[in-house]
Every structure is written in structure tokens, then in C-alpha cells.
PDB file of C-alpha atoms in Angstrom:
ATOM      1  CA  MET A 115     -10.872 -11.348  -0.302  1.00 63.00           C
ATOM      2  CA  THR A 116      -9.587  -8.450  -2.365  1.00 89.00           C
ATOM      3  CA  LYS A 117      -8.917  -7.278  -5.903  1.00 92.00           C
ATOM      4  CA  PHE A 118      -5.544  -6.135  -7.149  1.00 95.00           C
ATOM      5  CA  TYR A 119      -3.697  -5.338 -10.377  1.00 96.00           C
ATOM      6  CA  LEU A 120      -0.905  -7.436 -11.837  1.00 97.00           C
ATOM      7  CA  ASN A 121       1.509  -6.658 -14.675  1.00 97.00           C
ATOM      8  CA  VAL A 122       2.291  -9.823 -16.647  1.00 98.00           C
ATOM      9  CA  CYS A 123       5.336  -9.985 -18.931  1.00 98.00           C
ATOM     10  CA  LEU A 124       5.258 -12.383 -21.878  1.00 98.00           C
ATOM     11  CA  PRO A 125       7.472 -13.229 -24.865  1.00 98.00           C
ATOM     12  CA  PRO A 126       6.520 -11.791 -28.283  1.00 97.00           C
ATOM     13  CA  THR A 127       5.051 -15.129 -29.380  1.00 96.00           C
ATOM     14  CA  ALA A 128       2.295 -14.801 -26.776  1.00 96.00           C
ATOM     15  CA  LEU A 129       0.243 -12.612 -29.115  1.00 95.00           C
ATOM     16  CA  GLY A 130      -0.440 -15.686 -31.257  1.00 94.00           C
ATOM     17  CA  ASP A 131      -2.819 -16.944 -28.552  1.00 96.00           C
ATOM     18  CA  LEU A 132      -2.808 -14.472 -25.697  1.00 97.00           C
ATOM     19  CA  ARG A 133      -5.398 -16.249 -23.566  1.00 95.00           C
ATOM     20  CA  ALA A 134      -3.520 -19.545 -23.744  1.00 97.00           C
ATOM     21  CA  ALA A 135      -0.248 -17.801 -22.882  1.00 97.00           C
ATOM     22  CA  LEU A 136      -1.829 -16.086 -19.883  1.00 97.00           C
ATOM     23  CA  ASP A 137      -3.498 -19.299 -18.726  1.00 96.00           C
ATOM     24  CA  ALA A 138      -0.129 -21.042 -18.798  1.00 96.00           C
ATOM     25  CA  VAL A 139       1.858 -18.455 -16.835  1.00 97.00           C
ATOM     26  CA  MET A 140      -0.954 -17.775 -14.351  1.00 97.00           C
ATOM     27  CA  ALA A 141      -1.758 -21.437 -13.622  1.00 94.00           C
ATOM     28  CA  PRO A 142       0.966 -21.995 -10.972  1.00 94.00           C
ATOM     29  CA  PHE A 143      -0.571 -19.195  -8.894  1.00 95.00           C
ATOM     30  CA  ASN A 144      -4.183 -20.399  -8.998  1.00 93.00           C
ATOM     31  CA  ILE A 145      -5.317 -20.774  -5.381  1.00 90.00           C
ATOM     32  CA  ASN A 146      -7.204 -23.966  -6.255  1.00 83.00           C
ATOM     33  CA  PHE A 147      -4.623 -25.518  -8.579  1.00 74.00           C
ATOM     34  CA  PRO A 148      -4.140 -28.411  -9.079  1.00 68.00           C
ATOM     35  CA  ASP A 149      -7.321 -30.469  -8.812  1.00 68.00           C
ATOM     36  CA  ASP A 150      -9.217 -27.948  -6.684  1.00 65.00           C
ATOM     37  CA  GLU A 151      -6.810 -28.390  -3.767  1.00 73.00           C
ATOM     38  CA  TRP A 152      -5.347 -25.478  -1.822  1.00 77.00           C
ATOM     39  CA  ASN A 153      -2.211 -24.189  -3.534  1.00 83.00           C
ATOM     40  CA  PRO A 154       0.408 -22.807  -1.097  1.00 85.00           C
ATOM     41  CA  ASN A 155       1.708 -20.615  -3.933  1.00 87.00           C
ATOM     42  CA  GLY A 156      -1.776 -19.435  -4.834  1.00 89.00           C
ATOM     43  CA  GLU A 157      -2.346 -15.735  -5.479  1.00 93.00           C
ATOM     44  CA  TRP A 158      -5.686 -15.543  -7.336  1.00 94.00           C
ATOM     45  CA  ASP A 159      -9.022 -17.299  -7.787  1.00 90.00           C
ATOM     46  CA  TRP A 160     -10.072 -15.330 -10.876  1.00 93.00           C
ATOM     47  CA  TRP A 161      -8.527 -12.786 -13.203  1.00 95.00           C
ATOM     48  CA  GLN A 162      -9.403 -10.725 -16.259  1.00 94.00           C
ATOM     49  CA  ILE A 163      -7.534  -8.533 -18.715  1.00 95.00           C
ATOM     50  CA  ASP A 164      -8.218  -5.001 -17.486  1.00 92.00           C
ATOM     51  CA  ALA A 165      -5.803  -2.097 -17.037  1.00 89.00           C
ATOM     52  CA  ASP A 166      -8.700   0.095 -15.793  1.00 82.00           C
ATOM     53  CA  ASP A 167     -10.437   2.579 -18.056  1.00 73.00           C
ATOM     54  CA  GLU A 168      -8.787   5.552 -16.335  1.00 77.00           C
ATOM     55  CA  ASP A 169      -5.330   4.189 -15.568  1.00 77.00           C
ATOM     56  CA  GLY A 170      -4.552   2.007 -18.562  1.00 85.00           C
ATOM     57  CA  PHE A 171      -1.265   2.126 -20.419  1.00 95.00           C
ATOM     58  CA  ALA A 172      -0.768   5.152 -22.632  1.00 96.00           C
ATOM     59  CA  VAL A 173      -0.090   4.327 -26.289  1.00 97.00           C
ATOM     60  CA  ARG A 174       2.436   6.058 -28.495  1.00 97.00           C
ATOM     61  CA  PRO A 175       0.222   8.047 -30.896  1.00 97.00           C
ATOM     62  CA  GLU A 176       1.724   6.592 -34.061  1.00 97.00           C
ATOM     63  CA  PHE A 177       0.703   3.093 -32.885  1.00 97.00           C
ATOM     64  CA  ASP A 178      -2.852   3.774 -31.686  1.00 95.00           C
ATOM     65  CA  ASP A 179      -4.352   1.582 -34.419  1.00 94.00           C
ATOM     66  CA  ASP A 180      -1.749  -1.163 -34.200  1.00 96.00           C
ATOM     67  CA  PRO A 181      -3.469  -4.583 -34.013  1.00 95.00           C
ATOM     68  CA  ARG A 182      -0.854  -5.831 -31.566  1.00 97.00           C
ATOM     69  CA  LEU A 183      -2.272  -3.595 -28.831  1.00 97.00           C
ATOM     70  CA  ILE A 184      -4.429  -5.415 -26.294  1.00 96.00           C
ATOM     71  CA  HIS A 185      -7.954  -4.140 -25.669  1.00 94.00           C
ATOM     72  CA  GLU A 186     -10.364  -6.288 -23.657  1.00 91.00           C
ATOM     73  CA  PRO A 187     -13.692  -5.727 -25.452  1.00 90.00           C
ATOM     74  CA  THR A 188     -16.090  -6.600 -22.624  1.00 87.00           C
ATOM     75  CA  TYR A 189     -16.526  -6.190 -18.892  1.00 82.00           C
ATOM     76  CA  PRO A 190     -16.707  -9.365 -16.711  1.00 77.00           C
ATOM     77  CA  ALA A 191     -20.515  -9.462 -16.907  1.00 77.00           C
ATOM     78  CA  GLY A 192     -20.340  -9.298 -20.686  1.00 81.00           C
ATOM     79  CA  GLN A 193     -21.248  -5.647 -21.277  1.00 89.00           C
ATOM     80  CA  PRO A 194     -19.374  -3.985 -24.145  1.00 89.00           C
ATOM     81  CA  ARG A 195     -16.292  -2.054 -23.069  1.00 87.00           C
ATOM     82  CA  ALA A 196     -15.546   0.950 -25.265  1.00 86.00           C
ATOM     83  CA  ARG A 197     -12.021   1.383 -26.541  1.00 86.00           C
ATOM     84  CA  ARG A 198     -10.452   4.640 -25.395  1.00 88.00           C
ATOM     85  CA  PRO A 199      -8.092   6.529 -27.717  1.00 91.00           C
ATOM     86  CA  LEU A 200      -4.414   6.269 -26.785  1.00 94.00           C
ATOM     87  CA  ARG A 201      -5.208   3.768 -23.988  1.00 94.00           C
ATOM     88  CA  CYS A 202      -4.815   0.016 -23.874  1.00 95.00           C
ATOM     89  CA  ASP A 203      -4.606  -2.976 -21.547  1.00 96.00           C
ATOM     90  CA  GLY A 204      -1.185  -3.900 -22.858  1.00 97.00           C
ATOM     91  CA  GLY A 205       0.872  -4.811 -25.888  1.00 97.00           C
ATOM     92  CA  PRO A 206       4.499  -4.829 -27.038  1.00 98.00           C
ATOM     93  CA  ARG A 207       6.553  -2.575 -24.780  1.00 98.00           C
ATOM     94  CA  GLY A 208       7.748  -0.502 -27.734  1.00 97.00           C
ATOM     95  CA  LEU A 209       4.177   0.546 -28.526  1.00 98.00           C
ATOM     96  CA  LEU A 210       3.451   1.722 -24.985  1.00 98.00           C
ATOM     97  CA  ASP A 211       4.215   5.291 -23.982  1.00 97.00           C
ATOM     98  CA  PHE A 212       5.639   4.977 -20.482  1.00 96.00           C
ATOM     99  CA  GLU A 213       6.573   8.657 -20.249  1.00 96.00           C
ATOM    100  CA  ALA A 214       3.031   9.712 -21.148  1.00 96.00           C
ATOM    101  CA  THR A 215       1.659   7.231 -18.586  1.00 95.00           C
ATOM    102  CA  LYS A 216       3.858   8.802 -15.912  1.00 95.00           C
ATOM    103  CA  ALA A 217       3.020  12.359 -17.012  1.00 96.00           C
ATOM    104  CA  ARG A 218      -0.695  11.595 -16.835  1.00 94.00           C
ATOM    105  CA  ALA A 219      -0.313  10.189 -13.313  1.00 94.00           C
ATOM    106  CA  VAL A 220       1.606  13.294 -12.223  1.00 96.00           C
ATOM    107  CA  ASP A 221      -1.004  15.606 -13.754  1.00 96.00           C
ATOM    108  CA  GLU A 222      -3.783  13.731 -11.963  1.00 95.00           C
ATOM    109  CA  ALA A 223      -1.915  13.911  -8.642  1.00 96.00           C
ATOM    110  CA  ARG A 224      -1.367  17.647  -9.097  1.00 98.00           C
ATOM    111  CA  ALA A 225      -5.055  18.169  -9.930  1.00 97.00           C
ATOM    112  CA  ARG A 226      -6.098  16.255  -6.790  1.00 96.00           C
ATOM    113  CA  TRP A 227      -3.709  18.343  -4.687  1.00 97.00           C
ATOM    114  CA  GLN A 228      -4.981  21.598  -6.186  1.00 98.00           C
ATOM    115  CA  ALA A 229      -8.604  20.632  -5.507  1.00 97.00           C
ATOM    116  CA  GLU A 230      -7.639  19.663  -1.955  1.00 97.00           C
ATOM    117  CA  GLN A 231      -5.801  22.935  -1.409  1.00 97.00           C
ATOM    118  CA  LYS A 232      -8.774  24.921  -2.682  1.00 97.00           C
ATOM    119  CA  ASP A 233     -11.113  23.194  -0.224  1.00 96.00           C
ATOM    120  CA  PHE A 234      -8.597  23.532   2.619  1.00 96.00           C
ATOM    121  CA  ALA A 235      -8.338  27.275   1.992  1.00 96.00           C
ATOM    122  CA  ARG A 236     -12.131  27.474   2.253  1.00 95.00           C
ATOM    123  CA  LEU A 237     -12.055  25.473   5.505  1.00 95.00           C
ATOM    124  CA  VAL A 238      -9.326  27.709   6.961  1.00 95.00           C
ATOM    125  CA  ALA A 239     -11.394  30.767   6.076  1.00 95.00           C
ATOM    126  CA  ASP A 240     -14.286  29.305   8.093  1.00 93.00           C
ATOM    127  CA  HIS A 241     -12.269  28.469  11.254  1.00 94.00           C
ATOM    128  CA  PRO A 242      -9.453  29.887  13.404  1.00 91.00           C
ATOM    129  CA  LEU A 243      -5.921  28.944  12.414  1.00 90.00           C
ATOM    130  CA  ALA A 244      -4.563  25.717  13.902  1.00 96.00           C
ATOM    131  CA  GLU A 245      -1.146  24.433  14.939  1.00 97.00           C
ATOM    132  CA  PRO A 246       0.279  21.109  13.719  1.00 97.00           C
ATOM    133  CA  LEU A 247       0.643  18.189  16.102  1.00 97.00           C
ATOM    134  CA  SER A 248       4.412  18.743  16.236  1.00 97.00           C
ATOM    135  CA  THR A 249       3.881  22.044  18.105  1.00 97.00           C
ATOM    136  CA  PHE A 250       2.021  20.281  20.908  1.00 97.00           C
ATOM    137  CA  LEU A 251       4.514  17.428  21.019  1.00 97.00           C
ATOM    138  CA  GLU A 252       7.356  19.898  21.472  1.00 97.00           C
ATOM    139  CA  ARG A 253       5.581  21.231  24.547  1.00 96.00           C
ATOM    140  CA  HIS A 254       5.134  17.659  25.752  1.00 97.00           C
ATOM    141  CA  ARG A 255       8.838  16.873  25.299  1.00 96.00           C
ATOM    142  CA  ALA A 256       9.783  20.059  27.138  1.00 96.00           C
ATOM    143  CA  ASN A 257       7.785  18.992  30.189  1.00 93.00           C
ATOM    144  CA  SER A 258       6.460  15.460  29.828  1.00 92.00           C
ATOM    145  CA  GLU A 259       5.352  15.077  33.451  1.00 91.00           C
ATOM    146  CA  SER A 260       3.054  18.081  33.622  1.00 94.00           C
ATOM    147  CA  TYR A 261       1.992  17.858  29.966  1.00 96.00           C
ATOM    148  CA  PRO A 262       1.590  14.190  28.960  1.00 96.00           C
ATOM    149  CA  ARG A 263       1.463  13.131  25.344  1.00 96.00           C
ATOM    150  CA  GLU A 264      -2.191  12.207  25.587  1.00 96.00           C
ATOM    151  CA  GLN A 265      -2.994  15.792  26.554  1.00 97.00           C
ATOM    152  CA  ALA A 266      -0.884  17.153  23.711  1.00 97.00           C
ATOM    153  CA  VAL A 267      -2.794  15.020  21.212  1.00 97.00           C
ATOM    154  CA  ALA A 268      -6.133  15.980  22.763  1.00 97.00           C
ATOM    155  CA  ASP A 269      -5.265  19.682  22.573  1.00 97.00           C
ATOM    156  CA  HIS A 270      -4.241  19.332  18.930  1.00 97.00           C
ATOM    157  CA  HIS A 271      -7.508  17.586  18.086  1.00 97.00           C
ATOM    158  CA  ALA A 272      -9.576  20.110  20.053  1.00 97.00           C
ATOM    159  CA  GLN A 273      -8.632  22.975  17.742  1.00 97.00           C
ATOM    160  CA  PRO A 274     -11.776  23.949  15.796  1.00 96.00           C
ATOM    161  CA  LEU A 275     -10.068  23.526  12.431  1.00 95.00           C
ATOM    162  CA  VAL A 276      -8.866  20.017  13.291  1.00 96.00           C
ATOM    163  CA  SER A 277     -12.119  19.099  14.977  1.00 95.00           C
ATOM    164  CA  ALA A 278     -14.045  20.157  11.879  1.00 94.00           C
ATOM    165  CA  LEU A 279     -12.147  17.614   9.809  1.00 94.00           C
ATOM    166  CA  ASN A 280     -13.527  14.892  12.083  1.00 92.00           C
ATOM    167  CA  HIS A 281     -17.163  15.777  11.281  1.00 89.00           C
ATOM    168  CA  ARG A 282     -19.220  14.393   8.404  1.00 88.00           C
ATOM    169  CA  SER A 283     -20.153  17.890   7.301  1.00 88.00           C
ATOM    170  CA  THR A 284     -16.533  18.332   6.183  1.00 87.00           C
ATOM    171  CA  TRP A 285     -17.045  15.747   3.466  1.00 86.00           C
ATOM    172  CA  GLU A 286     -20.286  17.420   2.419  1.00 89.00           C
ATOM    173  CA  ARG A 287     -18.964  21.005   2.338  1.00 92.00           C
ATOM    174  CA  TYR A 288     -15.351  20.304   1.361  1.00 94.00           C
ATOM    175  CA  PRO A 289     -15.469  17.025  -0.614  1.00 94.00           C
ATOM    176  CA  ASN A 290     -11.781  17.062  -1.529  1.00 95.00           C
ATOM    177  CA  LEU A 291     -10.664  16.874   2.105  1.00 94.00           C
ATOM    178  CA  GLY A 292     -12.446  13.712   3.188  1.00 90.00           C
ATOM    179  CA  LEU A 293     -13.540  12.720   6.675  1.00 89.00           C
ATOM    180  CA  TRP A 294     -10.682  12.288   9.145  1.00 93.00           C
ATOM    181  CA  VAL A 295     -10.789   9.639  11.877  1.00 92.00           C
ATOM    182  CA  LEU A 296      -8.446  11.252  14.361  1.00 94.00           C
ATOM    183  CA  GLY A 297      -5.977   9.038  16.176  1.00 95.00           C
ATOM    184  CA  PRO A 298      -2.871   9.596  18.321  1.00 95.00           C
ATOM    185  CA  GLU A 299      -0.683  10.228  15.236  1.00 95.00           C
ATOM    186  CA  SER A 300      -3.220  12.177  13.159  1.00 95.00           C
ATOM    187  CA  ASP A 301      -1.974  15.561  11.984  1.00 97.00           C
ATOM    188  CA  PRO A 302      -4.223  16.929   9.239  1.00 96.00           C
ATOM    189  CA  ILE A 303      -2.606  20.378   9.487  1.00 96.00           C
ATOM    190  CA  SER A 304       0.795  19.026   8.447  1.00 97.00           C
ATOM    191  CA  HIS A 305      -0.903  16.924   5.787  1.00 96.00           C
ATOM    192  CA  PHE A 306      -2.696  19.836   4.139  1.00 96.00           C
ATOM    193  CA  THR A 307       0.314  22.161   4.344  1.00 96.00           C
ATOM    194  CA  ARG A 308       2.788  19.594   2.983  1.00 96.00           C
ATOM    195  CA  ASP A 309       5.113  20.062   0.018  1.00 96.00           C
ATOM    196  CA  ILE A 310       3.517  18.613  -3.122  1.00 96.00           C
ATOM    197  CA  GLN A 311       6.775  17.365  -4.666  1.00 96.00           C
ATOM    198  CA  PRO A 312       6.891  13.977  -2.867  1.00 93.00           C
ATOM    199  CA  ASP A 313       3.295  13.363  -3.995  1.00 95.00           C
ATOM    200  CA  LEU A 314       4.262  13.993  -7.605  1.00 96.00           C
ATOM    201  CA  GLU A 315       7.315  11.770  -7.348  1.00 93.00           C
ATOM    202  CA  ARG A 316       5.209   9.002  -5.810  1.00 93.00           C
ATOM    203  CA  ALA A 317       2.635   9.314  -8.590  1.00 94.00           C
ATOM    204  CA  ALA A 318       5.346   8.982 -11.230  1.00 94.00           C
ATOM    205  CA  SER A 319       6.938   5.977  -9.528  1.00 91.00           C
ATOM    206  CA  TRP A 320       3.601   4.126  -9.257  1.00 94.00           C
ATOM    207  CA  ALA A 321       2.250   5.069 -12.705  1.00 94.00           C
ATOM    208  CA  LEU A 322       3.437   1.753 -14.164  1.00 95.00           C
ATOM    209  CA  ALA A 323       3.899  -0.363 -11.044  1.00 95.00           C
ATOM    210  CA  THR A 324       1.042  -2.498  -9.737  1.00 95.00           C
ATOM    211  CA  THR A 325       0.485  -4.584  -6.619  1.00 96.00           C
ATOM    212  CA  ALA A 326       2.351  -7.479  -8.214  1.00 97.00           C
ATOM    213  CA  LEU A 327       4.545  -8.275 -11.215  1.00 97.00           C
ATOM    214  CA  LEU A 328       4.903 -11.577 -13.070  1.00 98.00           C
ATOM    215  CA  THR A 329       8.273 -11.543 -14.784  1.00 97.00           C
ATOM    216  CA  LEU A 330       9.278 -13.130 -18.083  1.00 97.00           C
ATOM    217  CA  ASP A 331      10.865 -16.033 -16.208  1.00 95.00           C
ATOM    218  CA  GLY A 332       7.716 -16.675 -14.158  1.00 96.00           C
ATOM    219  CA  GLN A 333       8.636 -14.991 -10.862  1.00 96.00           C
ATOM    220  CA  TRP A 334       5.747 -13.488  -8.899  1.00 96.00           C
ATOM    221  CA  ILE A 335       7.075 -10.256  -7.359  1.00 96.00           C
ATOM    222  CA  GLU A 336       5.400  -8.199  -4.627  1.00 94.00           C
ATOM    223  CA  GLU A 337       6.549  -5.576  -2.151  1.00 90.00           C
ATOM    224  CA  ASP A 338       6.902  -8.156   0.638  1.00 88.00           C
ATOM    225  CA  ARG A 339       8.276 -10.770  -1.784  1.00 89.00           C
ATOM    226  CA  PRO A 340      10.691  -8.719  -3.903  1.00 88.00           C
ATOM    227  CA  GLY A 341      12.657 -11.577  -5.438  1.00 89.00           C
ATOM    228  CA  PRO A 342      15.673  -9.981  -7.104  1.00 90.00           C
ATOM    229  CA  PHE A 343      14.429  -6.448  -6.413  1.00 89.00           C
ATOM    230  CA  THR A 344      16.109  -5.993  -3.051  1.00 88.00           C
ATOM    231  CA  ASN A 345      17.994  -2.740  -3.667  1.00 91.00           C
ATOM    232  CA  VAL A 346      16.598  -0.208  -1.181  1.00 89.00           C
ATOM    233  CA  LEU A 347      18.243   3.191  -1.413  1.00 90.00           C
ATOM    234  CA  ALA A 348      19.192   5.230   1.642  1.00 90.00           C
ATOM    235  CA  GLY A 349      16.061   6.838   3.063  1.00 87.00           C
ATOM    236  CA  GLU A 350      13.787   4.907   0.681  1.00 88.00           C
ATOM    237  CA  ASP A 351      10.857   2.925   2.065  1.00 89.00           C
ATOM    238  CA  PRO A 352      10.198  -0.631   0.785  1.00 90.00           C
ATOM    239  CA  SER A 353       7.102   0.439  -1.148  1.00 91.00           C
ATOM    240  CA  ALA A 354       9.014   3.080  -3.100  1.00 92.00           C
ATOM    241  CA  ALA A 355      11.879   0.638  -3.711  1.00 93.00           C
ATOM    242  CA  TYR A 356       9.440  -1.937  -5.086  1.00 94.00           C
ATOM    243  CA  ALA A 357       7.768   0.598  -7.395  1.00 95.00           C
ATOM    244  CA  ARG A 358      11.114   1.930  -8.653  1.00 94.00           C
ATOM    245  CA  GLN A 359      12.590  -1.485  -9.396  1.00 94.00           C
ATOM    246  CA  THR A 360       9.507  -3.019 -11.007  1.00 95.00           C
ATOM    247  CA  THR A 361       9.162   0.071 -13.205  1.00 95.00           C
ATOM    248  CA  ALA A 362      12.830  -0.227 -14.192  1.00 95.00           C
ATOM    249  CA  TYR A 363      12.234  -3.890 -15.040  1.00 96.00           C
ATOM    250  CA  LEU A 364       9.338  -3.027 -17.356  1.00 97.00           C
ATOM    251  CA  ASP A 365      11.315  -0.195 -18.919  1.00 95.00           C
ATOM    252  CA  GLY A 366      14.237  -2.514 -19.579  1.00 96.00           C
ATOM    253  CA  LEU A 367      12.298  -5.167 -21.463  1.00 97.00           C
ATOM    254  CA  ARG A 368      12.895  -5.630 -25.177  1.00 97.00           C
ATOM    255  CA  GLU A 369      10.533  -3.596 -27.324  1.00 97.00           C
ATOM    256  CA  ASP A 370       8.775  -6.702 -28.667  1.00 97.00           C
ATOM    257  CA  CYS A 371       8.086  -8.199 -25.223  1.00 98.00           C
ATOM    258  CA  ILE A 372       4.430  -8.160 -24.230  1.00 98.00           C
ATOM    259  CA  ILE A 373       3.145  -6.441 -21.105  1.00 98.00           C
ATOM    260  CA  VAL A 374      -0.495  -6.974 -20.169  1.00 98.00           C
ATOM    261  CA  ARG A 375      -2.295  -5.803 -17.051  1.00 97.00           C
ATOM    262  CA  LEU A 376      -4.765  -8.045 -15.238  1.00 97.00           C
ATOM    263  CA  ARG A 377      -7.304  -7.351 -12.526  1.00 95.00           C
ATOM    264  CA  CYS A 378      -7.111 -10.287 -10.111  1.00 94.00           C
ATOM    265  CA  HIS A 379      -9.122 -11.474  -7.128  1.00 91.00           C
ATOM    266  CA  CYS A 380      -7.900 -13.472  -4.186  1.00 88.00           C
TER     267      CYS A 380
END
């Protein structure tokens, strides 16, 4: 059982009775529909309107008070849910500020990276320098019989800087680094010395995309069930292709089409 986010696309008329419109388009994907039997096309057993207080759609400033914007007023248990300025759970596409949503996601990714880099610099100052896993694997490839891969990995992990990342105290002293569970492919040195640009590009591509998309014509789209979104560019992984194409779909909708984000459980 897990929770996930879903972008639902609806015609402009849906705002007349949003709940009824959502009930209608979501019904075919109810796990227990029809008649409490198992639905082979089922995707959810409950859902609620919720674009998340932090990651909701950005609103174009001139439309912040527009009554067509969707704001779920309560949490599932019934507690009041405050409305945040320039944020919403959905509305007509033309009222939503996709570029601001992407910019916010990029800014947040950059802030996380900067906090991580600050903690990593502190960790490096407290331990001897370390080599990335690739250095040890090069030695292994140069002489695999006398220096097996398992030894290369063990030597990489034995470096004090790498070893420190595998200890709970790392989380306590350097909270932006996290606790690493080291495995045969783990290379925290390469991770913390990486170029930030791919992170920023990934943040922008996923700023609007969610785990799943329900299109205007009722297609349920996911990364492993892409429907018409099968265009994978050279060197692009399926996840990035899914995010790019679902974002392009949302961006290409008519300005009066409704987009609403749901939190679902399955």
C-alpha cells in the first residue's frame, strides 16, 4: 500500500460540480469497482484533492483571487487547511503559472544541493580526502586476478571519509548528507562532487509531472504504462521521458481546461 500524486485533466464544464466530475473520471480505476469486486484496472482505493502545501501549483499573480482556482479547504481528518498565497490544488490551465512552478522547484533543488555541499565540506575537513569508487575499479580492471572487484569495493568503503557516511553520527552532525547504506555500487564521493546541472534539470522536468496522469480522454498514464508517450530521446531514461512528455501534455492543454492534483492511495 502506498500514496502517490495524480494530475487529472478535465473539461471546463467540470467546475460546475468538480466532485461529481472527479468521481466520474476516477470510477473506472477504483480497485473495488464495481460492486466491491477486484478491478483489474484498479489504481486507487481512496483519493483526495491535495497538491501538497509545499509543492502545489503556482498561480499567476493576477489570478490569485479567481474563484475558479481549486483549494481544498480541509485535511482528510477534517482539520482546516489554510489557503496559501499564489498556491492552489488546480484550476484552469491559463490561471496556473507553470514557469513559476518550475522555477520554484529548481530553486528548492539548488538550496538542497547548497546545504548538502556545505555539510560535505565540513565532513571533508574532519577526515582525510577520499577517492571515488571509479579509481579502485580502474585498478581492478588493470589486474582483475590479483585485485578482485570485491576488494576494490571494500577498499573504497574503508576510506575514513566514506566509512563516516555509513555511521549514524553523520546524520546527527551533518544532517544534509543522510546516512549511507553502502553497497557494491555505492560511491558517495562521486555523488557529493557531482555537477549540479542534471539535478536542476530533473527538478524542472518533475515540477509539474506526478506519478500518474489522467488525460482528458480518460487514459491513465504512468512511467511503465506510457500510452501515447513513447518518445524516448537518445540517452534519455524512461523516467525523464515520462516527465517530459506528461509536462508537455499539460502545457499544451487549452487555457480553459481544468487540471487538478489528487493524493491517492492504493
